[in-house]
Coordinates of C-alpha atoms and ligand atoms in Angstrom, one line a residue:
X15 CA -58.0 -37.8 -2.9
X16 CA -56.3 -39.2 -6.0
X17 CA -56.2 -37.1 -9.1
X18 CA -54.0 -37.0 -12.2
X19 CA -50.7 -35.4 -11.0
X20 CA -49.6 -32.5 -13.2
X21 CA -46.1 -32.9 -14.6
X22 CA -43.6 -30.6 -13.0
X23 CA -41.3 -28.5 -15.3
X24 CA -38.6 -27.1 -12.9
X25 CA -38.2 -23.4 -13.2
X26 CA -41.2 -23.4 -15.6
X27 CA -38.5 -23.7 -18.4
X28 CA -40.2 -23.2 -21.7
X29 CA -43.7 -22.9 -20.3
X30 CA -45.5 -19.7 -21.6
X31 CA -47.2 -17.7 -18.9
X32 CA -48.4 -14.7 -20.9
X33 CA -48.9 -13.4 -24.3
X34 CA -46.5 -10.4 -24.7
X35 CA -45.6 -8.0 -27.5
X36 CA -43.0 -6.1 -25.4
X37 CA -39.8 -7.9 -26.4
X38 CA -38.6 -11.0 -28.2
X39 CA -35.5 -13.3 -28.0
X40 CA -34.2 -15.8 -30.4
X41 CA -31.9 -17.7 -28.1
X42 CA -30.2 -19.8 -30.8
X43 CA -29.5 -16.9 -33.1
X44 CA -28.6 -14.4 -30.4
X45 CA -31.4 -11.9 -31.3
X46 CA -33.1 -9.5 -28.9
X47 CA -35.8 -7.1 -30.1
X48 CA -37.9 -4.5 -28.2
X49 CA -41.2 -4.0 -29.9
X50 CA -39.7 -5.4 -33.1
X51 CA -36.6 -3.2 -33.0
X52 CA -33.2 -5.0 -32.9
X53 CA -31.3 -4.2 -29.7
X54 CA -28.2 -3.2 -31.7
X55 CA -30.1 -0.6 -33.6
X56 CA -31.6 0.9 -30.4
X57 CA -28.2 0.8 -28.7
X58 CA -26.7 2.7 -31.6
X59 CA -29.5 5.2 -32.4
X60 CA -31.9 5.4 -29.5
X61 CA -31.6 6.5 -25.8
X62 CA -33.1 5.4 -22.5
X63 CA -36.1 7.7 -22.5
X64 CA -37.1 6.9 -26.0
X65 CA -36.6 3.2 -25.4
X66 CA -38.7 3.3 -22.2
X67 CA -41.5 5.0 -24.2
X68 CA -41.2 2.4 -26.9
X69 CA -41.5 -0.5 -24.4
X70 CA -44.4 1.1 -22.6
X71 CA -46.5 2.3 -25.5
X72 CA -45.5 0.1 -28.4
X73 CA -44.2 2.6 -30.9
X74 CA -41.4 5.1 -31.1
X75 CA -42.5 8.5 -29.7
X76 CA -43.0 11.5 -31.9
X77 CA -40.7 14.5 -31.1
X78 CA -43.4 16.1 -29.1
X79 CA -44.2 12.9 -27.1
X80 CA -40.5 12.4 -26.3
X81 CA -40.1 16.0 -25.2
X82 CA -43.2 15.8 -23.0
X83 CA -42.0 12.5 -21.5
X84 CA -38.5 13.8 -20.8
X85 CA -40.0 16.9 -19.2
X86 CA -42.3 14.8 -17.0
X87 CA -39.4 12.5 -15.9
X88 CA -37.4 15.6 -15.0
X89 CA -40.3 17.0 -13.0
X90 CA -40.9 13.7 -11.2
X91 CA -37.3 13.5 -10.0
X92 CA -38.3 15.9 -7.2
X93 CA -39.2 13.4 -4.5
X94 CA -40.9 14.1 -1.2
X95 CA -38.3 15.3 1.3
X96 CA -39.7 12.7 3.9
X97 CA -38.9 9.9 1.4
X98 CA -35.3 11.2 1.0
X99 CA -35.0 11.3 4.8
X100 CA -36.3 7.7 5.0
X101 CA -33.6 6.6 2.5
X102 CA -30.9 8.5 4.4
X103 CA -32.0 6.9 7.7
X104 CA -31.6 3.3 6.4
X105 CA -28.6 1.2 7.7
X106 CA -25.5 2.4 5.8
X107 CA -24.1 -1.1 5.6
X108 CA -27.3 -2.5 4.1
X109 CA -27.4 -3.4 0.4
X110 CA -28.5 -0.6 -2.0
X111 CA -31.0 -3.1 -3.6
X112 CA -32.6 -3.5 -0.2
X113 CA -32.7 0.3 0.1
X114 CA -34.3 0.6 -3.3
X115 CA -36.9 -2.0 -2.4
X116 CA -37.7 0.0 0.8
X117 CA -37.7 3.2 -1.4
X118 CA -40.4 1.8 -3.7
X119 CA -42.6 0.8 -0.8
X120 CA -42.1 4.2 0.9
X121 CA -42.7 6.0 -2.5
X122 CA -46.0 4.1 -2.8
X123 CA -47.0 5.2 0.7
X124 CA -46.4 8.8 -0.2
X125 CA -47.8 8.8 -3.7
X126 CA -50.3 5.9 -4.3
X127 CA -53.7 7.3 -5.4
X128 CA -52.4 10.8 -5.6
X129 CA -51.6 11.1 -9.3
X130 CA -54.1 11.6 -12.1
X131 CA -53.5 8.3 -13.9
X132 CA -51.5 5.1 -13.9
X133 CA -49.3 6.6 -16.7
X134 CA -48.3 9.3 -14.2
X135 CA -47.4 6.7 -11.6
X136 CA -45.3 4.9 -14.3
X137 CA -43.4 8.1 -15.2
X138 CA -42.8 8.8 -11.5
X139 CA -41.5 5.3 -10.9
X140 CA -39.0 5.6 -13.8
X141 CA -37.9 9.0 -12.7
X142 CA -37.7 8.2 -9.0
X143 CA -35.6 5.0 -9.3
X144 CA -32.2 6.6 -10.1
X145 CA -32.9 9.4 -7.6
X146 CA -33.5 6.9 -4.8
X147 CA -30.3 4.9 -5.8
X148 CA -28.2 8.1 -5.8
X149 CA -29.8 9.4 -2.6
X150 CA -29.0 6.2 -0.6
X151 CA -25.5 6.1 -2.0
X152 CA -24.7 9.7 -1.0
X153 CA -26.2 9.2 2.4
X154 CA -24.2 6.0 3.1
X155 CA -21.0 7.8 2.0
X156 CA -21.8 10.6 4.5
X157 CA -22.2 13.1 1.6
X158 CA -25.0 15.6 1.1
X159 CA -27.9 14.9 -1.3
X160 CA -27.3 16.3 -4.7
X161 CA -30.5 17.9 -6.2
X162 CA -31.5 16.5 -9.6
X163 CA -30.6 18.6 -12.7
X164 CA -33.7 18.9 -15.0
X165 CA -31.5 19.8 -18.0
X166 CA -29.9 16.3 -17.9
X167 CA -31.2 13.0 -19.3
X168 CA -31.7 10.0 -17.0
X169 CA -28.1 8.6 -17.4
X170 CA -26.3 11.9 -17.0
X171 CA -28.5 13.1 -14.1
X172 CA -27.9 9.8 -12.3
X173 CA -24.1 10.3 -12.6
X174 CA -24.4 13.9 -11.5
X175 CA -26.5 13.0 -8.4
X176 CA -24.1 10.1 -7.5
X177 CA -21.0 12.2 -7.7
X178 CA -22.0 15.9 -7.4
X179 CA -19.8 16.5 -10.5
X180 CA -21.0 17.1 -14.1
X181 CA -20.3 13.8 -15.9
X182 CA -18.4 13.8 -19.2
X183 CA -20.1 13.1 -22.4
X184 CA -18.6 9.7 -23.0
X185 CA -19.5 8.3 -19.5
X186 CA -23.1 9.6 -19.9
X187 CA -23.3 8.0 -23.3
X188 CA -22.0 4.7 -22.1
X189 CA -24.4 4.6 -19.2
X190 CA -27.3 5.6 -21.4
X191 CA -26.5 2.7 -23.8
X192 CA -26.2 0.3 -20.9
X193 CA -29.7 1.5 -19.7
X194 CA -31.1 0.8 -23.2
X195 CA -29.6 -2.7 -23.2
X196 CA -31.1 -3.7 -19.8
X197 CA -34.6 -2.2 -20.2
X198 CA -36.5 -5.5 -21.0
X199 CA -35.8 -9.1 -21.6
X200 CA -39.0 -11.1 -22.1
X201 CA -40.2 -13.4 -19.2
X202 CA -37.1 -13.3 -16.9
X203 CA -37.5 -13.8 -13.2
X204 CA -38.1 -10.2 -12.1
X205 CA -40.5 -9.5 -15.0
X206 CA -42.4 -12.7 -14.1
X207 CA -42.5 -11.5 -10.5
X208 CA -43.8 -8.1 -11.7
X209 CA -46.6 -9.8 -13.7
X210 CA -47.6 -12.1 -10.9
X211 CA -47.9 -9.2 -8.4
X212 CA -49.6 -7.1 -11.1
X213 CA -52.1 -9.9 -11.6
X214 CA -53.3 -9.5 -8.0
X215 CA -54.2 -5.9 -8.9
X216 CA -51.6 -4.6 -6.5
X217 CA -50.5 -1.0 -7.4
X218 CA -47.4 -0.4 -9.5
X219 CA -45.3 0.7 -6.6
X220 CA -45.8 -2.7 -5.0
X221 CA -45.1 -4.4 -8.3
X222 CA -41.7 -2.6 -8.5
X223 CA -40.9 -3.3 -4.9
X224 CA -41.5 -7.0 -5.6
X225 CA -39.7 -7.2 -8.9
X226 CA -36.6 -5.5 -7.4
X227 CA -36.4 -8.3 -4.8
X228 CA -36.3 -10.8 -7.6
X229 CA -33.6 -8.8 -9.6
X230 CA -31.4 -8.8 -6.5
X231 CA -30.6 -12.5 -6.6
X232 CA -27.2 -13.6 -7.9
X233 CA -28.7 -15.9 -10.5
X234 CA -30.5 -12.9 -12.0
X235 CA -29.5 -9.2 -11.8
X236 CA -27.2 -9.7 -8.8
X237 CA -24.8 -11.6 -11.1
X238 CA -23.2 -8.3 -12.4
X239 CA -21.9 -7.6 -8.9
X240 CA -20.6 -11.1 -8.4
X241 CA -18.8 -11.1 -11.8
X242 CA -16.5 -8.3 -10.6
X243 CA -15.9 -10.0 -7.3
X244 CA -15.1 -13.2 -9.2
X245 CA -12.7 -11.4 -11.7
X246 CA -10.9 -9.7 -8.8
X247 CA -10.6 -13.1 -7.0
X248 CA -9.0 -14.6 -10.2
X249 CA -6.7 -11.6 -10.2
X250 CA -4.4 -12.2 -13.2
X251 CA -4.7 -13.7 -16.7
X252 CA -2.2 -16.5 -15.9
X253 CA -4.5 -17.7 -13.1
X254 CA -7.7 -17.9 -15.2
X255 CA -7.5 -21.5 -16.3
X256 CA -6.5 -23.0 -12.9
X257 CA -9.3 -21.0 -11.2
X258 CA -11.9 -22.2 -13.8
X259 CA -10.8 -25.9 -13.4
X260 CA -11.2 -25.6 -9.6
X261 CA -14.6 -23.9 -10.0
X262 CA -15.9 -26.5 -12.4
X263 CA -14.5 -29.4 -10.3
X264 CA -16.6 -28.2 -7.4
X265 CA -19.6 -27.7 -9.7
X266 CA -19.5 -23.9 -9.0
X267 CA -21.2 -21.5 -11.4
X268 CA -19.1 -19.0 -13.4
X269 CA -20.9 -15.8 -12.8
X270 CA -21.8 -13.8 -16.0
X271 CA -22.2 -17.0 -18.1
X272 CA -25.1 -19.1 -19.1
X273 CA -28.7 -18.2 -19.8
X274 CA -32.1 -20.0 -19.7
X275 CA -32.8 -18.7 -23.3
X276 CA -29.6 -17.8 -25.0
X277 CA -27.5 -20.7 -26.2
X278 CA -25.0 -18.4 -27.9
X279 CA -23.4 -15.1 -26.8
X280 CA -25.9 -12.6 -25.5
X281 CA -26.2 -9.8 -28.1
X282 CA -26.1 -7.2 -25.3
X283 CA -22.6 -8.4 -24.2
X284 CA -21.2 -7.6 -27.7
X285 CA -22.5 -4.1 -27.4
X286 CA -21.2 -3.7 -23.8
X287 CA -17.8 -5.1 -24.9
X288 CA -17.6 -2.4 -27.6
X289 CA -18.5 0.2 -25.1
X290 CA -15.8 -1.1 -22.7
X291 CA -13.2 -0.8 -25.5
X292 CA -14.4 2.7 -26.3
X293 CA -14.1 3.7 -22.7
X294 CA -10.7 2.1 -22.2
X295 CA -9.3 3.8 -25.4
X296 CA -10.2 7.2 -23.9
X297 CA -9.5 6.6 -20.3
X298 CA -6.9 3.7 -20.1
X299 CA -7.5 0.0 -19.9
X300 CA -8.0 -2.0 -16.7
X301 CA -6.3 -5.4 -16.0
X302 CA -9.6 -6.9 -15.1
X303 CA -10.7 -6.6 -18.7
X304 CA -7.8 -8.8 -19.8
X305 CA -8.8 -11.4 -17.1
X306 CA -12.4 -11.2 -18.5
X307 CA -11.3 -11.8 -22.1
X308 CA -9.2 -14.9 -21.0
X309 CA -12.0 -16.2 -18.9
X310 CA -14.5 -15.9 -21.7
X311 CA -12.1 -17.8 -24.0
X312 CA -11.6 -20.6 -21.4
X313 CA -15.3 -21.0 -20.5
X314 CA -16.4 -21.1 -24.1
X315 CA -13.7 -23.8 -24.8
X316 CA -15.0 -25.9 -21.9
X317 CA -18.7 -25.2 -21.8
X318 CA -19.5 -23.7 -25.2
X319 CA -20.9 -27.0 -26.5
X320 CA -23.4 -26.9 -23.6
X321 CA -24.5 -23.5 -24.9
X322 CA -22.8 -21.6 -22.1
X323 CA -21.6 -18.2 -23.3
X324 CA -21.3 -14.7 -21.7
X325 CA -24.5 -13.0 -20.7
X326 CA -25.2 -9.3 -20.3
X327 CA -23.8 -9.3 -16.8
X328 CA -20.3 -10.4 -17.8
X329 CA -19.2 -7.1 -19.2
X330 CA -21.5 -4.6 -17.6
X331 CA -19.7 -4.6 -14.2
X332 CA -16.3 -3.9 -15.9
X333 CA -17.8 -0.9 -17.6
X334 CA -19.4 0.4 -14.4
X335 CA -16.2 -0.2 -12.4
X336 CA -14.2 1.9 -14.9
X337 CA -16.7 4.7 -14.3
X338 CA -15.9 4.6 -10.6
X339 CA -19.3 3.2 -9.6
X340 CA -19.2 1.0 -6.4
X341 CA -19.7 -2.7 -7.0
X342 CA -22.9 -3.0 -5.0
X343 CA -24.5 -0.2 -7.1
X344 CA -24.2 -2.3 -10.3
X345 CA -27.5 -4.2 -9.7
X346 CA -29.4 -1.0 -8.8
X347 CA -28.3 0.4 -12.1
X348 CA -29.9 -2.6 -13.7
X349 CA -33.1 -1.7 -11.8
X350 CA -32.9 1.9 -13.0
X351 CA -33.3 0.5 -16.5
X352 CA -35.5 -2.6 -16.0
X353 CA -38.2 -0.6 -14.2
X354 CA -39.3 0.5 -17.7
X355 CA -39.7 -3.1 -18.8
X356 CA -41.5 -4.2 -15.6
X357 CA -44.0 -1.3 -16.1
X358 CA -44.5 -2.1 -19.8
X359 CA -45.4 -5.7 -18.7
X360 CA -47.6 -4.2 -15.9
X361 CA -49.6 -2.3 -18.5
X362 CA -49.9 -5.4 -20.7
X363 CA -50.9 -7.6 -17.8
X364 CA -53.7 -5.2 -16.9
X365 CA -55.3 -5.4 -20.4
X366 CA -56.7 -8.8 -20.0
X367 CA -55.8 -9.8 -16.4
X368 CA -56.2 -13.1 -14.8
X369 CA -54.6 -13.7 -11.4
X370 CA -51.7 -16.1 -11.5
X371 CA -52.5 -19.3 -9.6
X372 CA -50.3 -22.2 -11.0
X373 CA -50.7 -25.8 -9.9
X374 CA -48.3 -27.8 -7.8
X375 CA -47.1 -31.4 -7.7
X376 CA -48.0 -32.5 -4.2
X377 CA -45.3 -34.7 -2.6
X378 CA -46.5 -34.6 1.0
X379 CA -48.6 -37.1 2.9
X380 CA -52.2 -37.4 3.9
X381 CA -54.1 -38.6 7.0
X382 CA -51.5 -37.3 9.5
X383 CA -52.5 -38.0 13.1
X384 CA -52.6 -34.9 15.4
X385 CA -50.7 -35.6 18.6
X386 CA -51.2 -33.3 21.7
X387 CA -48.2 -31.1 22.4
X388 CA -47.5 -32.8 25.7
X389 CA -47.4 -36.2 24.0
X390 CA -44.8 -35.2 21.3
X391 CA -41.3 -36.6 21.7
Ligands
LIG13 N1 -21.2 -21.8 -15.0 C1 -21.0 -23.2 -15.0 N2 -21.9 -24.0 -15.4 C2 -23.1 -23.5 -15.8 C3 -23.4 -22.2 -15.8 C4 -22.3 -21.3 -15.4 N3 -22.5 -20.0 -15.3 N4 -24.6 -22.0 -16.2 C5 -25.1 -23.2 -16.5 N5 -24.2 -24.1 -16.2 C6 -24.4 -25.6 -16.4 C7 -25.0 -26.2 -15.1 O1 -24.1 -26.6 -14.2 C8 -25.8 -27.3 -15.7 O2 -24.9 -28.4 -16.0 P1 -25.4 -29.9 -15.9 O3 -26.4 -30.1 -17.0 O4 -24.1 -30.7 -16.1 O5 -25.9 -30.1 -14.5 C9 -26.2 -26.8 -17.1 O6 -25.2 -25.8 -17.5 C10 -27.6 -26.1 -17.1 O7 -27.6 -25.1 -16.1 P2 -28.8 -24.6 -15.3 O8 -28.3 -23.8 -14.1 O9 -29.7 -25.8 -15.0 O10 -29.5 -23.6 -16.4 P3 -30.6 -22.7 -16.1 O11 -31.2 -22.3 -17.4 O12 -31.5 -23.1 -15.0 O13 -29.9 -21.4 -15.5 C11 -28.7 -19.4 -15.2 C12 -29.6 -20.2 -16.2 C13 -29.4 -19.2 -13.9 C14 -28.5 -18.0 -15.8 C15 -27.3 -20.1 -15.1 O14 -26.7 -20.2 -16.3 C16 -26.4 -19.4 -14.1 O15 -26.6 -19.7 -12.9 N6 -25.5 -18.5 -14.5 C17 -24.6 -17.8 -13.6 C18 -25.3 -16.6 -13.0 C19 -25.6 -15.5 -14.0 O16 -24.6 -15.1 -14.7 N7 -26.8 -15.0 -14.0 C20 -27.2 -13.9 -14.9 C21 -28.2 -14.4 -15.9 S1 -28.6 -13.1 -17.0 C22 -29.6 -12.1 -16.1 O17 -30.4 -12.5 -15.3 C23 -29.5 -10.7 -16.4

C-alpha cells in the first residue's frame, strides 16, 4: 500500500506535457512567436486566415493555398438549418460561451464522419465558430439570422452577421488583428484541455466543445469580459487607486493582469493598445480607456516587482466595446480565433499520441469500514 508519493506541482506550473512546434513564449523578454514568426510581424502583415493556416500546417501558405483555404472557409459558413434552429432555441439569457459549447456538440452530431478528411473538419470548425456566435447573438436579440457573405474574410463577415450592416474597413481590420493575436498561446488551459481530449481519440468537434468550456473561465479567456465590468465599476480615473487598494486588501485579483508565463507586459497587449488608439483617433475616445491607463500605472507600481503586468485581456475588451460588441460576446470572439490554435494542437497531438493519464498525490485514507445505511448517524 505504501509507495513513493510523487511530488505535486500545483497547476502543473512549469511541467512540460507535450512537445510542440506551434507557438513559443519567452515570458521574461515578452516574446510570442507562431511557428517562429514574431506576433508583432504577423499582427502588422498577416491576417487571420493566413495565420490559421500557418499554425495548422507549419508554414505560410502559398497564394493558391491561401485562396483555396479562404474559399473553403467561406463555403463552410453555410451551416445546417437545423443547427441554426438549435442555436436560436437556446435560452436567451444563457451565456454565449455556453451556446457556443452546445453549438460545437450539435455541429459534431450533424457533421462527424460526413466529411472527406480531418482537414475538412478543421476548416468547417474554424468557419462555423463565428457563424454560431453571430447566430446565437441575433436570436437572443430577437433579430433575424443574417446569411454569411462569402466575399468577406472571417473578421468582416462576423461583424456583418452580428449587425446586418457592412462593417467599415477600420473595424474589420482591428478585429482581424485581434483574431491574429489570440490564435495560439502555447500550453494554456484551453489548449491543454484540447490536447487531453484529443489524446482520447475523441473527434475534433468534441475537442472544441471541451476546450471552449475551459476558455470560458474568468482566470482564462473569460477575463476579457470581467475586465470591462471591473473598469466600469471603478468608473473614473480619480477612483482608480482607492479601488485598487481595496481590491488588494481583500486579496482580490485585478482582472486583465498577471500571467503564468509572462513576467513582463504581454506583447499582445502592446498591439491591442495601438489598435485601441487608432480606433479612438478615428471614432472618439472612451473614458474607460483613461481608467485603464491609470489602472495599468497603479498596478505596475504596486505589483510590477512580482512580475504582474497587463495580459492580452486587459485591452481587448476596450477595443470590442468601442466597436459596439456586447460584453458577454468578448470571450466568444477569443474562441473564434483560438479554435485555430486548438486544432493545430489537435493535429500535432495525433502524430504521436499517448493518452494523458497523469498521477495524483493521494491524501485520502485506507481501510475504511463499511457501515449499513440504517446504522449511519
Ligand atoms: N491581481 C492581483 N494579484 C495577482 C494577480 C492579479 N491579476 N495575478 C497574480 N497575482 C498575485 C497572486 O495573488 C499571488 O500573490 P501571492 O504570491 O502573494 O499569493 C501571485 O501574484 C501569484 O499569483 P497566482 O494566481 O498564483 O499566479 P498563477 O500563475 O497561478 O495565475 C493568472 C496566473 C491565473 C493569470 C493570474 O495572474 C490571474 O488570476 N489573473 C487575473 C485573471 C486574468 O486576467 N486572466 C487572464 C490570463 S491571460 C489568458 O488566459 C488569456
